[in-house]
Amino acid sequence: MKTRRKGLLVSLLLSTLMSISQSLSGQVVPPLYLRPDIPIEERLNDLMGRMNLEQKIAQMCQYVGLEHMRDAEKNISEEELLHGHARGFYKGLHSEGVERMVKKGEIGSFLHVLDVNEANHLQQLAAQSPLKIPLLIGIDAIHGNGLVRGSTIYPSPITMASSFAPALVQESYRQTAKEMRATGSHWAFSPNIEIARDPRWGRVGETYGEDPYLVTQMGIAAVTGLQGTLWHTSESVLACVKHLVAGGIGNNGTNASPVELGEGELRNVFLEPFKRVIQQAQPYTLMPAHNELNGMPCHVNSWLINDIIRNEYGFEGFVVSDWMDMEAVSTKHRLAEDLKEAFRLGIEAGVDMHMHGPIFMDEVKSLVQEGKITTVRIDSACAKILRAKFKLGLFENPYVDPNTTQDALFTNVHQQTSLEIARKGIVLLHNQSNVLPLTTQKRILVVGPNSNNQAMMGDWVFDQPQDQFTTLLAGIRNQAAGIAVDYVDVGWNLRALDADSIAKAIQLASKADIVIAAVGEDSFRQHWKEKTGGENRDRMDISLWGMQQDLLEGLKSTGTPLVAVLINGRPLATPWIAEQADAAIEAWEPGSHGGRAIAEILFGKVNPSGKLPMSIPRHGGQIPIYYNHKPSQFAHAFIDGPKDPLYPFGHGLSYTNFKYHRIECASHITLQDSLKVAIEVENSGQMDGEDVVQLYIRDDYAKTTRPVKSLCGFQRIALKKGEKKTVYFTLHNEVFHYYDGRGQYTFEPGSFTLMAGGSSAQKDLLHRKLMVSH
């Protein structure tokens, strides 16, 4: 720390000498920190040396956008504003007051600025502040910059995970970064790398599923795509890994409910993606979780943030609080008697920026003056935030040319990426008697609440232009050349479907050759009051909502073949569909061109190849159900139903058949060796297709119980009909290690089993034993 202070003094002295020299020569040269030819660390030291305490704390303060405030004040009650998670509102502070604060340099960051002109306006205000420090603008760009109208909407993260195609996912986030910068944002509050094990939780759709290895690979892809290696350009944004940690397994399945978890399981499963993503992709920001862990709210858990994330994993960026969660330490968790103490605990635990509101500044200033928070801690937080602004090039140009914005959004290339992820992420669950693909049908009936609206674009998306999304109905009509397509509108609101229209659809079904029924959930953020999935839409019952089951049973009763298309952000328990529908497709939330992708699969233009990133339960009573469970998980059966999932992790059918012939590897290796694994796969069917080769490992015997299998590798491969291919994996020694119950990183020599196949189900896997020694 003495070295840091010495650097600040040297930079300030050099800047002062330069200013004197410039004055003597009559030149007007900007201060050191405003000169792009100077190394960032020297510029940072110079700027920090010019800042007073208030200006440093200001960089830690984030507010919602002006129009966001104005819209909230017009349309939402004060009660909803104060207790909701969708709108920002500051009682007693008008938006004009916020503008004045920006001009004074009292705000460092904004979120939810959805218009490029507003972004430029805020930056113009910041340029009038004493030190002219630009603003950092963040937004929830979860799968595309969906809160901004006209953006490319990529399939939701759970759909991305179903693709098992990290390179394609990385490209989608690279494109998202471009669209964000074109609309004035520099910071994505994504990716969400929590492990989702409870489908009652409404936020499953913004995660990559239940498996640590898959989540890790998708998280690395997302961070790399967002941040890239091109800092200082208009094509990079900050990534934010979230939420630290275990929000996907709350006690009752609801968002932000408490979690009790042993350290071994915590490290092996829930922290594993954070460890790998931080070490391999180096995200610049991190967000703690809403929930408490083992009695300690994550926002004040110094062990998590400082000891593990910073010191053990090497995280060097800054930590931002989630929406009002520093306040929640007092108001919800009741760990602190007042907000001032809550802020102190959060800052000491490692939180660097407050989302969002006006109280933080004054309380933190008082804490410093009272000696309860050190100026060194404030300097540390401020420096990390300023460093990001320098790295993003905001001091050189914080503005966006509005004339270029539209050309950067929803480009043909971006649309193609969105479509490709949807094609690869849609899962064929079952296909009785090969009713799909559609070939000889002359009349199709399309029905269902999710057949002709924007619900398929998922959460974190506002209303998009009508010509920038393809519904399922439109997709089918575009593919159905020479085929009559009937449609009955039963309503989009799952809470209020139209009974008369349902009766009409059932009557019309008897005249069709096949019925395509689009059911599921609605996570679309524009439908805030009506939606049944997404953020803060947790459920007790994960069966089909409302009258959808009545619709399906009525359609089936006509005798016409029925194809159920599930559009939802979380697994739904639908045993009736598995038993009674002739075919079922899990489309998840497939984005802007999801309707086209589903239709292409229905008609066989695209061979389905998606695989489930989560196990689908038969009933809510099976929760939690996941493939990498401990050996005793199912030692005793339920007396009222099967114990296995409706569909297992990794499951996904094709219109062709894939055979796995053998696993080849050494029978004995030492821990210093890399294990080479070869797997031979054949397309034995009659159609070209793609499969996801999945490699699992089991530690056969250990002093701490280990999962029955754990994913340790996957590859998506394309095979022409009749073609064979050998797929190669290299496993390093970390796959043979684990954290024991006391959190100690452990290796035990002995027997391991490798398994390979097209899903995690035992019937689909080949097995191979090997011995590993020191």
XYZ file of C-alpha atoms in Angstrom, residues 124-426:
303
model
C -22.603 15.102 -21.573
C -23.662 15.920 -18.024
C -20.728 13.934 -16.638
C -18.360 15.863 -18.941
C -19.411 19.026 -17.091
C -18.341 17.598 -13.718
C -15.137 18.935 -12.127
C -12.985 15.945 -13.180
C -14.946 15.013 -16.315
C -15.088 11.325 -15.352
C -17.339 9.391 -17.773
C -20.159 7.160 -16.587
C -20.197 3.372 -16.670
C -23.604 2.231 -17.979
C -24.759 -1.316 -17.229
C -27.717 -3.344 -18.430
C -29.172 -6.832 -18.045
C -28.100 -8.164 -21.428
C -28.788 -11.793 -20.563
C -29.322 -13.238 -24.046
C -28.906 -10.274 -26.315
C -29.578 -6.685 -25.317
C -33.252 -7.519 -24.999
C -34.371 -4.547 -22.921
C -33.539 -2.291 -25.886
C -36.068 -2.273 -28.702
C -34.718 -3.490 -32.015
C -31.946 -5.704 -30.613
C -31.174 -9.254 -31.659
C -32.780 -11.632 -29.164
C -30.752 -14.795 -28.854
C -32.197 -17.944 -27.282
C -32.214 -17.791 -23.495
C -29.225 -19.250 -21.616
C -31.004 -22.519 -20.818
C -31.540 -22.921 -24.582
C -27.916 -21.987 -25.250
C -26.857 -24.698 -22.817
C -29.022 -27.219 -24.704
C -26.946 -26.544 -27.801
C -23.754 -27.816 -26.141
C -22.032 -25.441 -28.586
C -19.795 -23.039 -26.610
C -18.163 -21.481 -29.677
C -21.555 -20.478 -31.058
C -22.599 -19.131 -27.660
C -19.373 -17.114 -27.443
C -20.129 -15.559 -30.815
C -23.626 -14.554 -29.659
C -22.147 -12.675 -26.701
C -19.528 -11.018 -28.901
C -22.369 -9.757 -31.081
C -24.333 -8.701 -28.001
C -21.350 -6.588 -26.894
C -21.387 -4.789 -30.241
C -25.102 -4.051 -29.968
C -24.672 -2.835 -26.394
C -21.903 -0.414 -27.286
C -23.982 0.849 -30.217
C -26.748 1.817 -27.774
C -24.517 3.372 -25.102
C -24.006 0.516 -22.629
C -20.632 -0.824 -21.516
C -21.411 -3.474 -18.954
C -23.552 -6.623 -19.130
C -24.954 -8.071 -15.913
C -24.300 -11.543 -17.273
C -23.544 -14.435 -17.432
C -25.515 -16.116 -14.668
C -23.341 -19.107 -13.756
C -25.402 -20.380 -10.851
C -26.223 -24.082 -10.751
C -29.972 -24.616 -11.237
C -31.241 -27.683 -9.424
C -34.756 -26.588 -8.511
C -37.172 -25.935 -11.388
C -39.584 -24.171 -9.054
C -37.124 -21.275 -9.176
C -38.292 -18.803 -11.805
C -34.789 -17.814 -12.908
C -33.762 -21.218 -14.267
C -34.092 -19.880 -17.816
C -31.244 -17.397 -17.367
C -28.854 -20.135 -16.193
C -27.021 -22.885 -18.071
C -28.575 -25.721 -16.096
C -27.636 -28.226 -13.422
C -24.127 -29.394 -14.308
C -20.940 -27.608 -13.118
C -18.856 -28.585 -16.158
C -21.455 -27.482 -18.721
C -22.157 -24.258 -16.816
C -18.419 -23.563 -16.680
C -17.935 -24.001 -20.432
C -20.886 -21.762 -21.223
C -19.737 -19.192 -18.672
C -16.263 -19.037 -20.200
C -17.821 -18.634 -23.637
C -20.079 -15.800 -22.467
C -17.354 -13.849 -20.654
C -14.906 -14.251 -23.525
C -17.534 -13.115 -25.997
C -18.496 -10.032 -23.999
C -15.031 -8.857 -22.978
C -12.966 -10.285 -25.812
C -9.363 -9.228 -26.124
C -10.088 -5.915 -27.804
C -10.268 -3.586 -24.804
C -10.215 0.080 -25.744
C -12.483 -0.529 -28.732
C -16.203 -0.098 -29.305
C -16.685 -3.878 -29.363
C -15.984 -4.877 -25.746
C -18.109 -4.630 -22.630
C -17.579 -5.740 -19.051
C -18.944 -9.151 -18.112
C -20.427 -9.789 -14.671
C -20.439 -13.333 -13.300
C -23.335 -13.859 -10.925
C -24.833 -14.670 -8.475
C -22.360 -15.710 -5.777
C -23.674 -18.274 -4.729
C -26.264 -21.108 -4.645
C -29.365 -19.041 -5.428
C -30.644 -21.904 -7.583
C -31.314 -24.199 -4.612
C -33.189 -21.966 -2.165
C -34.856 -23.739 0.760
C -38.337 -23.528 -0.755
C -37.468 -23.045 -4.410
C -38.034 -19.301 -4.311
C -35.673 -16.526 -5.292
C -33.443 -15.272 -2.457
C -34.514 -17.870 0.113
C -31.885 -19.212 2.547
C -29.399 -21.940 1.669
C -27.608 -24.348 4.014
C -24.747 -26.150 2.329
C -21.621 -28.068 3.365
C -18.267 -26.781 2.160
C -17.465 -29.856 0.075
C -20.682 -29.649 -1.936
C -20.368 -25.871 -2.121
C -16.923 -26.101 -3.697
C -17.471 -29.172 -5.875
C -20.710 -27.964 -7.439
C -21.713 -24.371 -6.837
C -18.370 -22.573 -6.661
C -16.750 -24.658 -9.392
C -18.041 -22.495 -12.297
C -16.892 -19.319 -10.515
C -13.434 -20.791 -9.961
C -12.928 -21.921 -13.551
C -14.544 -18.922 -15.239
C -12.562 -16.443 -13.128
C -9.273 -18.234 -13.707
C -9.755 -18.943 -17.421
C -11.815 -15.993 -18.706
C -11.031 -13.239 -16.138
C -14.401 -11.486 -15.884
C -13.982 -7.920 -14.679
C -17.048 -7.753 -12.413
C -18.928 -10.064 -10.068
C -22.307 -9.875 -8.320
C -23.213 -11.595 -5.034
C -26.474 -13.482 -4.665
C -29.679 -12.306 -3.021
C -29.696 -15.226 -0.609
C -27.917 -16.023 2.609
C -25.536 -18.976 2.788
C -25.226 -20.873 6.066
C -26.664 -17.936 7.999
C -24.610 -15.198 6.289
C -26.087 -12.983 3.533
C -23.835 -13.344 0.485
C -23.429 -9.556 0.214
C -21.604 -9.434 3.535
C -19.810 -12.773 3.312
C -16.124 -11.827 3.406
C -15.110 -15.486 3.358
C -16.806 -15.899 -0.041
C -15.822 -12.600 -1.651
C -12.397 -11.870 -0.177
C -10.959 -15.198 0.954
C -12.182 -17.404 -1.877
C -13.013 -15.231 -4.891
C -10.219 -12.661 -4.557
C -7.418 -14.402 -2.689
C -7.913 -18.038 -3.710
C -9.317 -17.689 -7.250
C -7.450 -14.491 -8.122
C -10.394 -12.249 -9.077
C -9.020 -8.745 -9.775
C -12.116 -6.833 -10.829
C -14.823 -5.113 -8.817
C -17.897 -6.455 -7.042
C -21.289 -4.817 -7.548
C -24.247 -5.423 -5.276
C -27.479 -6.775 -6.687
C -30.667 -4.710 -6.668
C -30.926 -3.114 -3.180
C -29.294 -6.142 -1.576
C -26.968 -4.136 0.633
C -30.087 -2.597 2.170
C -31.593 -6.085 2.475
C -28.863 -7.026 4.953
C -30.826 -4.851 7.365
C -34.392 -4.815 6.028
C -34.713 -8.488 5.047
C -31.953 -10.545 6.658
C -31.933 -8.442 9.830
C -28.211 -8.857 10.293
C -27.620 -5.104 10.704
C -29.670 -2.691 12.787
C -29.703 0.017 10.124
C -28.621 0.745 6.543
C -25.425 2.447 7.625
C -24.219 -0.691 9.351
C -25.363 -2.800 6.390
C -23.249 -0.669 4.039
C -20.253 -1.014 6.345
C -20.553 -4.790 6.438
C -20.946 -5.011 2.666
C -17.948 -2.790 1.866
C -15.750 -4.597 4.378
C -16.820 -7.905 2.831
C -15.630 -6.735 -0.592
C -18.563 -5.023 -2.337
C -17.202 -2.115 -4.403
C -20.301 -0.604 -6.026
C -23.821 -0.073 -4.730
C -26.841 -0.850 -6.912
C -28.672 1.569 -6.528
C -29.900 4.715 -4.745
C -29.042 7.973 -2.954
C -28.540 7.017 0.706
C -25.281 5.168 0.153
C -23.048 8.211 -0.493
C -23.731 10.074 2.743
C -23.667 7.001 4.937
C -20.339 5.765 3.545
C -18.805 9.216 3.920
C -19.852 9.214 7.577
C -18.416 5.742 8.088
C -15.046 6.906 6.756
C -15.106 10.047 8.893
C -15.915 7.923 11.945
C -12.996 5.607 11.182
C -15.255 2.593 10.569
C -14.176 2.237 6.930
C -10.644 3.129 5.848
C -9.764 5.480 3.009
C -7.565 2.658 1.703
C -10.705 0.510 1.203
C -12.456 3.363 -0.640
C -9.379 3.906 -2.822
C -9.330 0.214 -3.705
C -12.976 0.191 -4.822
C -12.684 3.471 -6.710
C -9.509 2.443 -8.534
C -11.040 -0.801 -9.842
C -14.052 1.066 -11.241
C -11.944 3.798 -12.822
C -9.593 1.213 -14.312
C -12.553 -0.331 -16.127
C -13.484 3.055 -17.579
C -9.941 3.559 -18.825
C -9.787 0.035 -20.290
C -13.070 0.588 -22.127
C -11.772 3.823 -23.670
C -14.526 5.933 -22.117
C -12.211 8.820 -21.248
C -11.413 9.136 -24.947
C -14.969 8.796 -26.244
C -17.952 8.098 -24.009
C -20.456 8.921 -26.770
C -22.233 6.944 -29.476
C -23.207 8.356 -32.860
C -27.015 7.791 -32.958
C -26.866 7.635 -36.741
C -24.900 4.383 -36.535
C -27.033 2.651 -33.915
C -29.664 1.032 -36.107
C -27.089 -0.354 -38.531
C -25.443 -2.208 -35.651
C -28.630 -3.868 -34.366
C -30.349 -7.015 -35.643
C -27.884 -7.452 -38.482
C -28.163 -10.411 -40.837
C -25.093 -11.990 -39.268
C -26.502 -11.606 -35.743
C -29.859 -13.026 -36.796
C -28.135 -16.064 -38.283
C -26.296 -16.738 -35.013
C -29.547 -16.516 -33.066
C -31.214 -18.916 -35.505
C -28.321 -21.403 -35.356
C -28.380 -21.543 -31.548
C -32.134 -22.178 -31.648
C -31.716 -24.953 -34.220
C -29.079 -26.679 -32.080
C -30.736 -25.967 -28.723
C -34.244 -27.318 -29.395
